[in-house]
Amino acid sequence: MVTTSLPTSPSGAPPVVVQVWGDGALFTRPELKVERVTYPVMTPSAAVGVLESIFWKPELDWRVVAIEVLNEIKQFTQRRNETTDLASLADAATGRRTIDTAAHRVQRNAVCLRDVAYRIHAHVDLRSHATKPEAAYRDQFRRRVTRGSCFSQPYLGTREFSAFFGDPDDRAPLPRSEDLGIMLHSVDHSHTPARFSWFTARLQDGVLHVPAQGIPGNQVV
């Protein structure tokens, strides 16, 4: 398990670790609009989704620093039903508009991942109104992982691919290196519309290292 080379938190603590796995996954590449094609590894945004499903508090944000790939990368194709009728976030929150999935249903092919397993390394970043020290939230997270507790069922990219999780083991990451292209780093929902940042991703000896900050979308060439 990779630990010594990862950045520590402002308090000097190492990242917390959780192992996740599942029968399938789909981490969609944003540049492919018609057919869904997955990245070969989990993305940081998907990892944050898993972490928040296990432990979420308004006093903190999750910052992913590394993702280890544990299983061989295997792909399969799947035909999925999707809808082109999408409501805005405001309409969905107020219930002002319903979605007619039957009238706007389309079938699309998707290239997905099979039999995946990852180790997520992440820091707890406290917000200004946090009422406890960082260590308290870290300990709460570890206890929930050990018990198998979650607020909602985690998933791997899309909700049809449920994720299982538990304490990390000592399995070595996949001995594979490759460039992955531009990948979503984070989404800032404090602005309307939301702002996206990106980074140039690379899998190095089975580990995807995530920089502390991404590149704003308007600066990505």
JSON list of C-alpha atoms in Angstrom, two decimals:
[
{"chain": "A", "resi": 1, "resn": "MET", "atom": "CA", "xyz": [0.00, 0.00, 0.00]},
{"chain": "A", "resi": 2, "resn": "VAL", "atom": "CA", "xyz": [1.36, 3.43, -0.98]},
{"chain": "A", "resi": 3, "resn": "THR", "atom": "CA", "xyz": [1.63, 5.74, 2.05]},
{"chain": "A", "resi": 4, "resn": "THR", "atom": "CA", "xyz": [5.09, 7.27, 2.50]},
{"chain": "A", "resi": 5, "resn": "SER", "atom": "CA", "xyz": [5.10, 9.27, -0.74]},
{"chain": "A", "resi": 6, "resn": "LEU", "atom": "CA", "xyz": [1.70, 10.91, -0.20]},
{"chain": "A", "resi": 7, "resn": "PRO", "atom": "CA", "xyz": [1.26, 14.47, 1.10]},
{"chain": "A", "resi": 8, "resn": "THR", "atom": "CA", "xyz": [0.17, 14.95, 4.70]},
{"chain": "A", "resi": 9, "resn": "SER", "atom": "CA", "xyz": [-2.62, 17.24, 5.94]},
{"chain": "A", "resi": 10, "resn": "PRO", "atom": "CA", "xyz": [-1.87, 20.74, 7.36]},
{"chain": "A", "resi": 11, "resn": "SER", "atom": "CA", "xyz": [-1.76, 19.11, 10.82]},
{"chain": "A", "resi": 12, "resn": "GLY", "atom": "CA", "xyz": [0.83, 16.57, 9.61]},
{"chain": "A", "resi": 13, "resn": "ALA", "atom": "CA", "xyz": [-1.55, 13.59, 9.50]},
{"chain": "A", "resi": 14, "resn": "PRO", "atom": "CA", "xyz": [-1.39, 10.98, 6.73]},
{"chain": "A", "resi": 15, "resn": "PRO", "atom": "CA", "xyz": [-4.46, 10.49, 4.51]},
{"chain": "A", "resi": 16, "resn": "VAL", "atom": "CA", "xyz": [-7.24, 8.13, 5.58]},
{"chain": "A", "resi": 17, "resn": "VAL", "atom": "CA", "xyz": [-7.62, 5.03, 3.42]},
{"chain": "A", "resi": 18, "resn": "VAL", "atom": "CA", "xyz": [-10.61, 2.97, 2.28]},
{"chain": "A", "resi": 19, "resn": "GLN", "atom": "CA", "xyz": [-10.69, 0.04, -0.11]},
{"chain": "A", "resi": 20, "resn": "VAL", "atom": "CA", "xyz": [-13.59, -0.19, -2.58]},
{"chain": "A", "resi": 21, "resn": "TRP", "atom": "CA", "xyz": [-14.52, -2.83, -5.11]},
{"chain": "A", "resi": 22, "resn": "GLY", "atom": "CA", "xyz": [-17.37, -3.94, -7.33]},
{"chain": "A", "resi": 23, "resn": "ASP", "atom": "CA", "xyz": [-18.49, -6.08, -10.25]},
{"chain": "A", "resi": 24, "resn": "GLY", "atom": "CA", "xyz": [-18.48, -3.14, -12.67]},
{"chain": "A", "resi": 25, "resn": "ALA", "atom": "CA", "xyz": [-17.76, 0.58, -13.06]},
{"chain": "A", "resi": 26, "resn": "LEU", "atom": "CA", "xyz": [-18.21, 3.41, -15.54]},
{"chain": "A", "resi": 27, "resn": "PHE", "atom": "CA", "xyz": [-16.11, 6.57, -15.15]},
{"chain": "A", "resi": 28, "resn": "THR", "atom": "CA", "xyz": [-17.19, 8.46, -18.26]},
{"chain": "A", "resi": 29, "resn": "ARG", "atom": "CA", "xyz": [-14.69, 10.43, -20.31]},
{"chain": "A", "resi": 30, "resn": "PRO", "atom": "CA", "xyz": [-16.25, 13.91, -20.84]},
{"chain": "A", "resi": 31, "resn": "GLU", "atom": "CA", "xyz": [-14.90, 14.43, -24.37]},
{"chain": "A", "resi": 32, "resn": "LEU", "atom": "CA", "xyz": [-16.99, 11.54, -25.76]},
{"chain": "A", "resi": 33, "resn": "LYS", "atom": "CA", "xyz": [-20.59, 12.79, -25.99]},
{"chain": "A", "resi": 34, "resn": "VAL", "atom": "CA", "xyz": [-22.56, 10.12, -27.88]},
{"chain": "A", "resi": 35, "resn": "GLU", "atom": "CA", "xyz": [-21.26, 6.81, -26.53]},
{"chain": "A", "resi": 36, "resn": "ARG", "atom": "CA", "xyz": [-20.09, 6.48, -22.95]},
{"chain": "A", "resi": 37, "resn": "VAL", "atom": "CA", "xyz": [-16.48, 5.31, -22.69]},
{"chain": "A", "resi": 38, "resn": "THR", "atom": "CA", "xyz": [-14.88, 4.83, -19.30]},
{"chain": "A", "resi": 39, "resn": "TYR", "atom": "CA", "xyz": [-11.48, 5.95, -18.09]},
{"chain": "A", "resi": 40, "resn": "PRO", "atom": "CA", "xyz": [-9.41, 2.85, -17.27]},
{"chain": "A", "resi": 41, "resn": "VAL", "atom": "CA", "xyz": [-9.26, 3.91, -13.60]},
{"chain": "A", "resi": 42, "resn": "MET", "atom": "CA", "xyz": [-11.46, 5.58, -10.99]},
{"chain": "A", "resi": 43, "resn": "THR", "atom": "CA", "xyz": [-11.63, 9.39, -11.15]},
{"chain": "A", "resi": 44, "resn": "PRO", "atom": "CA", "xyz": [-11.15, 11.71, -8.13]},
{"chain": "A", "resi": 45, "resn": "SER", "atom": "CA", "xyz": [-14.74, 12.98, -8.42]},
{"chain": "A", "resi": 46, "resn": "ALA", "atom": "CA", "xyz": [-16.04, 9.39, -8.27]},
{"chain": "A", "resi": 47, "resn": "ALA", "atom": "CA", "xyz": [-13.81, 8.74, -5.25]},
{"chain": "A", "resi": 48, "resn": "VAL", "atom": "CA", "xyz": [-15.25, 11.80, -3.47]},
{"chain": "A", "resi": 49, "resn": "GLY", "atom": "CA", "xyz": [-18.73, 10.43, -4.16]},
{"chain": "A", "resi": 50, "resn": "VAL", "atom": "CA", "xyz": [-17.80, 7.15, -2.45]},
{"chain": "A", "resi": 51, "resn": "LEU", "atom": "CA", "xyz": [-16.29, 8.96, 0.54]},
{"chain": "A", "resi": 52, "resn": "GLU", "atom": "CA", "xyz": [-19.35, 11.19, 0.98]},
{"chain": "A", "resi": 53, "resn": "SER", "atom": "CA", "xyz": [-21.63, 8.15, 0.80]},
{"chain": "A", "resi": 54, "resn": "ILE", "atom": "CA", "xyz": [-19.73, 6.65, 3.74]},
{"chain": "A", "resi": 55, "resn": "PHE", "atom": "CA", "xyz": [-19.22, 9.81, 5.82]},
{"chain": "A", "resi": 56, "resn": "TRP", "atom": "CA", "xyz": [-20.51, 13.29, 5.07]},
{"chain": "A", "resi": 57, "resn": "LYS", "atom": "CA", "xyz": [-20.63, 16.35, 7.34]},
{"chain": "A", "resi": 58, "resn": "PRO", "atom": "CA", "xyz": [-21.29, 20.02, 6.45]},
{"chain": "A", "resi": 59, "resn": "GLU", "atom": "CA", "xyz": [-18.14, 20.84, 8.43]},
{"chain": "A", "resi": 60, "resn": "LEU", "atom": "CA", "xyz": [-15.73, 19.17, 6.01]},
{"chain": "A", "resi": 61, "resn": "ASP", "atom": "CA", "xyz": [-14.69, 18.53, 2.41]},
{"chain": "A", "resi": 62, "resn": "TRP", "atom": "CA", "xyz": [-12.90, 15.47, 1.06]},
{"chain": "A", "resi": 63, "resn": "ARG", "atom": "CA", "xyz": [-9.64, 15.97, -0.84]},
{"chain": "A", "resi": 64, "resn": "VAL", "atom": "CA", "xyz": [-8.41, 12.89, -2.69]},
{"chain": "A", "resi": 65, "resn": "VAL", "atom": "CA", "xyz": [-4.61, 12.63, -3.01]},
{"chain": "A", "resi": 66, "resn": "ALA", "atom": "CA", "xyz": [-4.16, 9.18, -4.58]},
{"chain": "A", "resi": 67, "resn": "ILE", "atom": "CA", "xyz": [-6.07, 6.20, -5.96]},
{"chain": "A", "resi": 68, "resn": "GLU", "atom": "CA", "xyz": [-4.43, 2.78, -6.20]},
{"chain": "A", "resi": 69, "resn": "VAL", "atom": "CA", "xyz": [-5.61, 0.36, -8.87]},
{"chain": "A", "resi": 70, "resn": "LEU", "atom": "CA", "xyz": [-5.60, -3.17, -7.46]},
{"chain": "A", "resi": 71, "resn": "ASN", "atom": "CA", "xyz": [-7.16, -5.38, -10.16]},
{"chain": "A", "resi": 72, "resn": "GLU", "atom": "CA", "xyz": [-6.30, -5.92, -13.80]},
{"chain": "A", "resi": 73, "resn": "ILE", "atom": "CA", "xyz": [-8.09, -3.42, -16.05]},
{"chain": "A", "resi": 74, "resn": "LYS", "atom": "CA", "xyz": [-10.79, -5.36, -17.93]},
{"chain": "A", "resi": 75, "resn": "GLN", "atom": "CA", "xyz": [-13.47, -3.79, -20.12]},
{"chain": "A", "resi": 76, "resn": "PHE", "atom": "CA", "xyz": [-16.84, -4.87, -21.47]},
{"chain": "A", "resi": 77, "resn": "THR", "atom": "CA", "xyz": [-19.55, -3.22, -23.58]},
{"chain": "A", "resi": 78, "resn": "GLN", "atom": "CA", "xyz": [-23.14, -2.67, -22.50]},
{"chain": "A", "resi": 79, "resn": "ARG", "atom": "CA", "xyz": [-26.21, -1.18, -24.15]},
{"chain": "A", "resi": 80, "resn": "ARG", "atom": "CA", "xyz": [-28.00, 1.18, -21.75]},
{"chain": "A", "resi": 81, "resn": "ASN", "atom": "CA", "xyz": [-31.30, 3.04, -21.83]},
{"chain": "A", "resi": 82, "resn": "GLU", "atom": "CA", "xyz": [-30.88, 6.77, -21.15]},
{"chain": "A", "resi": 83, "resn": "THR", "atom": "CA", "xyz": [-33.10, 9.83, -21.34]},
{"chain": "A", "resi": 84, "resn": "THR", "atom": "CA", "xyz": [-32.42, 13.08, -23.18]},
{"chain": "A", "resi": 85, "resn": "ASP", "atom": "CA", "xyz": [-35.06, 14.91, -21.11]},
{"chain": "A", "resi": 86, "resn": "LEU", "atom": "CA", "xyz": [-33.11, 16.48, -18.27]},
{"chain": "A", "resi": 87, "resn": "ALA", "atom": "CA", "xyz": [-34.39, 18.93, -15.66]},
{"chain": "A", "resi": 88, "resn": "SER", "atom": "CA", "xyz": [-32.31, 21.78, -14.28]},
{"chain": "A", "resi": 89, "resn": "LEU", "atom": "CA", "xyz": [-31.14, 21.56, -10.69]},
{"chain": "A", "resi": 90, "resn": "ALA", "atom": "CA", "xyz": [-33.64, 24.29, -9.69]},
{"chain": "A", "resi": 91, "resn": "ASP", "atom": "CA", "xyz": [-36.55, 22.45, -11.33]},
{"chain": "A", "resi": 92, "resn": "ALA", "atom": "CA", "xyz": [-35.55, 19.18, -9.72]},
{"chain": "A", "resi": 93, "resn": "ALA", "atom": "CA", "xyz": [-35.31, 20.77, -6.27]},
{"chain": "A", "resi": 94, "resn": "THR", "atom": "CA", "xyz": [-38.73, 22.43, -6.49]},
{"chain": "A", "resi": 95, "resn": "GLY", "atom": "CA", "xyz": [-40.52, 19.64, -8.37]},
{"chain": "A", "resi": 96, "resn": "ARG", "atom": "CA", "xyz": [-41.81, 22.11, -10.98]},
{"chain": "A", "resi": 97, "resn": "ARG", "atom": "CA", "xyz": [-41.17, 19.77, -13.88]},
{"chain": "A", "resi": 98, "resn": "THR", "atom": "CA", "xyz": [-41.40, 16.03, -14.32]},
{"chain": "A", "resi": 99, "resn": "ILE", "atom": "CA", "xyz": [-39.17, 13.90, -16.54]},
{"chain": "A", "resi": 100, "resn": "ASP", "atom": "CA", "xyz": [-40.78, 11.99, -19.39]},
{"chain": "A", "resi": 101, "resn": "THR", "atom": "CA", "xyz": [-38.29, 9.15, -19.78]},
{"chain": "A", "resi": 102, "resn": "ALA", "atom": "CA", "xyz": [-40.50, 7.04, -22.07]},
{"chain": "A", "resi": 103, "resn": "ALA", "atom": "CA", "xyz": [-40.86, 9.75, -24.72]},
{"chain": "A", "resi": 104, "resn": "HIS", "atom": "CA", "xyz": [-37.19, 10.72, -24.65]},
{"chain": "A", "resi": 105, "resn": "ARG", "atom": "CA", "xyz": [-35.52, 7.35, -24.21]},
{"chain": "A", "resi": 106, "resn": "VAL", "atom": "CA", "xyz": [-32.47, 6.50, -26.29]},
{"chain": "A", "resi": 107, "resn": "GLN", "atom": "CA", "xyz": [-30.19, 3.47, -26.34]},
{"chain": "A", "resi": 108, "resn": "ARG", "atom": "CA", "xyz": [-26.46, 4.03, -26.12]},
{"chain": "A", "resi": 109, "resn": "ASN", "atom": "CA", "xyz": [-23.48, 1.74, -26.01]},
{"chain": "A", "resi": 110, "resn": "ALA", "atom": "CA", "xyz": [-21.12, 2.05, -23.06]},
{"chain": "A", "resi": 111, "resn": "VAL", "atom": "CA", "xyz": [-17.61, 0.75, -22.56]},
{"chain": "A", "resi": 112, "resn": "CYS", "atom": "CA", "xyz": [-17.40, -0.18, -18.86]},
{"chain": "A", "resi": 113, "resn": "LEU", "atom": "CA", "xyz": [-14.94, -1.79, -16.45]},
{"chain": "A", "resi": 114, "resn": "ARG", "atom": "CA", "xyz": [-15.36, -5.27, -14.97]},
{"chain": "A", "resi": 115, "resn": "ASP", "atom": "CA", "xyz": [-14.25, -6.62, -11.56]},
{"chain": "A", "resi": 116, "resn": "VAL", "atom": "CA", "xyz": [-12.62, -3.45, -10.18]},
{"chain": "A", "resi": 117, "resn": "ALA", "atom": "CA", "xyz": [-10.88, -2.71, -6.88]},
{"chain": "A", "resi": 118, "resn": "TYR", "atom": "CA", "xyz": [-9.26, 0.49, -5.64]},
{"chain": "A", "resi": 119, "resn": "ARG", "atom": "CA", "xyz": [-7.69, 2.02, -2.54]},
{"chain": "A", "resi": 120, "resn": "ILE", "atom": "CA", "xyz": [-8.64, 5.66, -2.02]},
{"chain": "A", "resi": 121, "resn": "HIS", "atom": "CA", "xyz": [-6.33, 7.95, -0.02]},
{"chain": "A", "resi": 122, "resn": "ALA", "atom": "CA", "xyz": [-7.88, 11.26, 1.05]},
{"chain": "A", "resi": 123, "resn": "HIS", "atom": "CA", "xyz": [-7.63, 14.11, 3.54]},
{"chain": "A", "resi": 124, "resn": "VAL", "atom": "CA", "xyz": [-10.37, 15.75, 5.58]},
{"chain": "A", "resi": 125, "resn": "ASP", "atom": "CA", "xyz": [-10.33, 19.50, 4.88]},
{"chain": "A", "resi": 126, "resn": "LEU", "atom": "CA", "xyz": [-12.19, 21.35, 7.63]},
{"chain": "A", "resi": 127, "resn": "ARG", "atom": "CA", "xyz": [-14.47, 24.26, 6.86]},
{"chain": "A", "resi": 128, "resn": "SER", "atom": "CA", "xyz": [-14.48, 27.43, 8.95]},
{"chain": "A", "resi": 129, "resn": "HIS", "atom": "CA", "xyz": [-17.50, 26.35, 11.02]},
{"chain": "A", "resi": 130, "resn": "ALA", "atom": "CA", "xyz": [-16.11, 22.94, 12.00]},
{"chain": "A", "resi": 131, "resn": "THR", "atom": "CA", "xyz": [-16.73, 22.21, 15.68]},
{"chain": "A", "resi": 132, "resn": "LYS", "atom": "CA", "xyz": [-14.22, 19.37, 16.17]},
{"chain": "A", "resi": 133, "resn": "PRO", "atom": "CA", "xyz": [-10.54, 18.82, 15.37]},
{"chain": "A", "resi": 134, "resn": "GLU", "atom": "CA", "xyz": [-9.53, 17.01, 12.20]},
{"chain": "A", "resi": 135, "resn": "ALA", "atom": "CA", "xyz": [-8.60, 13.85, 14.14]},
{"chain": "A", "resi": 136, "resn": "ALA", "atom": "CA", "xyz": [-12.17, 13.45, 15.42]},
{"chain": "A", "resi": 137, "resn": "TYR", "atom": "CA", "xyz": [-13.64, 13.36, 11.91]},
{"chain": "A", "resi": 138, "resn": "ARG", "atom": "CA", "xyz": [-10.90, 11.02, 10.72]},
{"chain": "A", "resi": 139, "resn": "ASP", "atom": "CA", "xyz": [-11.67, 8.60, 13.55]},
{"chain": "A", "resi": 140, "resn": "GLN", "atom": "CA", "xyz": [-15.41, 8.74, 12.82]},
{"chain": "A", "resi": 141, "resn": "PHE", "atom": "CA", "xyz": [-14.71, 7.86, 9.20]},
{"chain": "A", "resi": 142, "resn": "ARG", "atom": "CA", "xyz": [-12.45, 4.93, 10.12]},
{"chain": "A", "resi": 143, "resn": "ARG", "atom": "CA", "xyz": [-15.04, 3.51, 12.51]},
{"chain": "A", "resi": 144, "resn": "ARG", "atom": "CA", "xyz": [-17.75, 3.70, 9.84]},
{"chain": "A", "resi": 145, "resn": "VAL", "atom": "CA", "xyz": [-15.51, 1.92, 7.32]},
{"chain": "A", "resi": 146, "resn": "THR", "atom": "CA", "xyz": [-14.74, -0.87, 9.79]},
{"chain": "A", "resi": 147, "resn": "ARG", "atom": "CA", "xyz": [-18.45, -1.29, 10.63]},
{"chain": "A", "resi": 148, "resn": "GLY", "atom": "CA", "xyz": [-19.51, -1.08, 6.99]},
{"chain": "A", "resi": 149, "resn": "SER", "atom": "CA", "xyz": [-21.78, 1.91, 7.72]},
{"chain": "A", "resi": 150, "resn": "CYS", "atom": "CA", "xyz": [-22.81, 4.36, 5.00]},
{"chain": "A", "resi": 151, "resn": "PHE", "atom": "CA", "xyz": [-25.42, 7.09, 4.51]},
{"chain": "A", "resi": 152, "resn": "SER", "atom": "CA", "xyz": [-26.24, 5.76, 1.03]},
{"chain": "A", "resi": 153, "resn": "GLN", "atom": "CA", "xyz": [-24.98, 2.87, -1.05]},
{"chain": "A", "resi": 154, "resn": "PRO", "atom": "CA", "xyz": [-21.72, 3.94, -2.74]},
{"chain": "A", "resi": 155, "resn": "TYR", "atom": "CA", "xyz": [-21.42, 3.41, -6.47]},
{"chain": "A", "resi": 156, "resn": "LEU", "atom": "CA", "xyz": [-18.67, 3.32, -9.06]},
{"chain": "A", "resi": 157, "resn": "GLY", "atom": "CA", "xyz": [-19.39, 6.08, -11.57]},
{"chain": "A", "resi": 158, "resn": "THR", "atom": "CA", "xyz": [-23.08, 5.28, -12.16]},
{"chain": "A", "resi": 159, "resn": "ARG", "atom": "CA", "xyz": [-25.68, 4.03, -9.68]},
{"chain": "A", "resi": 160, "resn": "GLU", "atom": "CA", "xyz": [-26.15, 0.72, -11.46]},
{"chain": "A", "resi": 161, "resn": "PHE", "atom": "CA", "xyz": [-22.62, -0.27, -10.38]},
{"chain": "A", "resi": 162, "resn": "SER", "atom": "CA", "xyz": [-22.81, -0.58, -6.59]},
{"chain": "A", "resi": 163, "resn": "ALA", "atom": "CA", "xyz": [-19.59, -0.44, -4.60]},
{"chain": "A", "resi": 164, "resn": "PHE", "atom": "CA", "xyz": [-18.52, -2.47, -1.57]},
{"chain": "A", "resi": 165, "resn": "PHE", "atom": "CA", "xyz": [-16.00, -1.03, 0.87]},
{"chain": "A", "resi": 166, "resn": "GLY", "atom": "CA", "xyz": [-13.88, -1.97, 3.85]},
{"chain": "A", "resi": 167, "resn": "ASP", "atom": "CA", "xyz": [-10.54, -1.54, 5.60]},
{"chain": "A", "resi": 168, "resn": "PRO", "atom": "CA", "xyz": [-7.49, -1.59, 3.29]},
{"chain": "A", "resi": 169, "resn": "ASP", "atom": "CA", "xyz": [-5.32, -4.68, 2.86]},
{"chain": "A", "resi": 170, "resn": "ASP", "atom": "CA", "xyz": [-1.65, -4.96, 1.88]},
{"chain": "A", "resi": 171, "resn": "ARG", "atom": "CA", "xyz": [-2.17, -5.96, -1.74]},
{"chain": "A", "resi": 172, "resn": "ALA", "atom": "CA", "xyz": [0.30, -4.31, -4.12]},
{"chain": "A", "resi": 173, "resn": "PRO", "atom": "CA", "xyz": [-1.12, -1.96, -6.78]},
{"chain": "A", "resi": 174, "resn": "LEU", "atom": "CA", "xyz": [-1.26, -3.05, -10.40]},
{"chain": "A", "resi": 175, "resn": "PRO", "atom": "CA", "xyz": [2.21, -2.77, -12.02]},
{"chain": "A", "resi": 176, "resn": "ARG", "atom": "CA", "xyz": [1.03, -0.59, -14.90]},
{"chain": "A", "resi": 177, "resn": "SER", "atom": "CA", "xyz": [1.79, 2.94, -16.09]},
{"chain": "A", "resi": 178, "resn": "GLU", "atom": "CA", "xyz": [0.04, 4.99, -18.77]},
{"chain": "A", "resi": 179, "resn": "ASP", "atom": "CA", "xyz": [-1.10, 8.51, -19.60]},
{"chain": "A", "resi": 180, "resn": "LEU", "atom": "CA", "xyz": [-4.84, 8.95, -19.06]},
{"chain": "A", "resi": 181, "resn": "GLY", "atom": "CA", "xyz": [-5.38, 12.39, -20.62]},
{"chain": "A", "resi": 182, "resn": "ILE", "atom": "CA", "xyz": [-7.34, 15.26, -19.13]},
{"chain": "A", "resi": 183, "resn": "MET", "atom": "CA", "xyz": [-9.45, 14.25, -16.12]},
{"chain": "A", "resi": 184, "resn": "LEU", "atom": "CA", "xyz": [-11.94, 16.12, -13.94]},
{"chain": "A", "resi": 185, "resn": "HIS", "atom": "CA", "xyz": [-10.29, 17.30, -10.73]},
{"chain": "A", "resi": 186, "resn": "SER", "atom": "CA", "xyz": [-13.15, 18.96, -8.82]},
{"chain": "A", "resi": 187, "resn": "VAL", "atom": "CA", "xyz": [-16.44, 20.85, -9.11]},
{"chain": "A", "resi": 188, "resn": "ASP", "atom": "CA", "xyz": [-17.02, 24.14, -7.27]},
{"chain": "A", "resi": 189, "resn": "HIS", "atom": "CA", "xyz": [-20.74, 24.40, -6.53]},
{"chain": "A", "resi": 190, "resn": "SER", "atom": "CA", "xyz": [-20.40, 27.75, -4.73]},
{"chain": "A", "resi": 191, "resn": "HIS", "atom": "CA", "xyz": [-20.76, 29.49, -8.11]},
{"chain": "A", "resi": 192, "resn": "THR", "atom": "CA", "xyz": [-23.68, 29.55, -10.54]},
{"chain": "A", "resi": 193, "resn": "PRO", "atom": "CA", "xyz": [-23.13, 27.88, -12.90]},
{"chain": "A", "resi": 194, "resn": "ALA", "atom": "CA", "xyz": [-20.73, 25.46, -11.21]},
{"chain": "A", "resi": 195, "resn": "ARG", "atom": "CA", "xyz": [-17.05, 25.77, -12.06]},
{"chain": "A", "resi": 196, "resn": "PHE", "atom": "CA", "xyz": [-14.96, 22.79, -13.11]},
{"chain": "A", "resi": 197, "resn": "SER", "atom": "CA", "xyz": [-11.22, 22.21, -12.79]},
{"chain": "A", "resi": 198, "resn": "TRP", "atom": "CA", "xyz": [-9.10, 19.57, -14.52]},
{"chain": "A", "resi": 199, "resn": "PHE", "atom": "CA", "xyz": [-5.67, 17.95, -14.42]},
{"chain": "A", "resi": 200, "resn": "THR", "atom": "CA", "xyz": [-3.43, 15.87, -16.66]},
{"chain": "A", "resi": 201, "resn": "ALA", "atom": "CA", "xyz": [-3.79, 12.36, -15.25]},
{"chain": "A", "resi": 202, "resn": "ARG", "atom": "CA", "xyz": [-1.20, 9.61, -15.31]},
{"chain": "A", "resi": 203, "resn": "LEU", "atom": "CA", "xyz": [-1.25, 6.13, -13.81]},
{"chain": "A", "resi": 204, "resn": "GLN", "atom": "CA", "xyz": [2.24, 5.49, -12.44]},
{"chain": "A", "resi": 205, "resn": "ASP", "atom": "CA", "xyz": [2.99, 1.96, -11.22]},
{"chain": "A", "resi": 206, "resn": "GLY", "atom": "CA", "xyz": [-0.69, 1.46, -10.50]},
{"chain": "A", "resi": 207, "resn": "VAL", "atom": "CA", "xyz": [-1.18, 4.74, -8.62]},
{"chain": "A", "resi": 208, "resn": "LEU", "atom": "CA", "xyz": [-3.09, 7.83, -9.80]},
{"chain": "A", "resi": 209, "resn": "HIS", "atom": "CA", "xyz": [-1.66, 10.83, -7.91]},
{"chain": "A", "resi": 210, "resn": "VAL", "atom": "CA", "xyz": [-4.09, 13.76, -7.67]},
{"chain": "A", "resi": 211, "resn": "PRO", "atom": "CA", "xyz": [-2.62, 17.30, -7.42]},
{"chain": "A", "resi": 212, "resn": "ALA", "atom": "CA", "xyz": [-3.82, 19.65, -4.68]},
{"chain": "A", "resi": 213, "resn": "GLN", "atom": "CA", "xyz": [-5.39, 21.99, -7.25]},
{"chain": "A", "resi": 214, "resn": "GLY", "atom": "CA", "xyz": [-6.71, 21.55, -10.76]},
{"chain": "A", "resi": 215, "resn": "ILE", "atom": "CA", "xyz": [-6.60, 23.80, -13.82]},
{"chain": "A", "resi": 216, "resn": "PRO", "atom": "CA", "xyz": [-9.71, 25.99, -14.36]},
{"chain": "A", "resi": 217, "resn": "GLY", "atom": "CA", "xyz": [-11.83, 24.83, -17.29]},
{"chain": "A", "resi": 218, "resn": "ASN", "atom": "CA", "xyz": [-11.29, 28.03, -19.29]},
{"chain": "A", "resi": 219, "resn": "GLN", "atom": "CA", "xyz": [-7.51, 27.43, -19.20]},
{"chain": "A", "resi": 220, "resn": "VAL", "atom": "CA", "xyz": [-7.58, 23.84, -20.44]},
{"chain": "A", "resi": 221, "resn": "VAL", "atom": "CA", "xyz": [-6.37, 23.59, -24.04]}
]
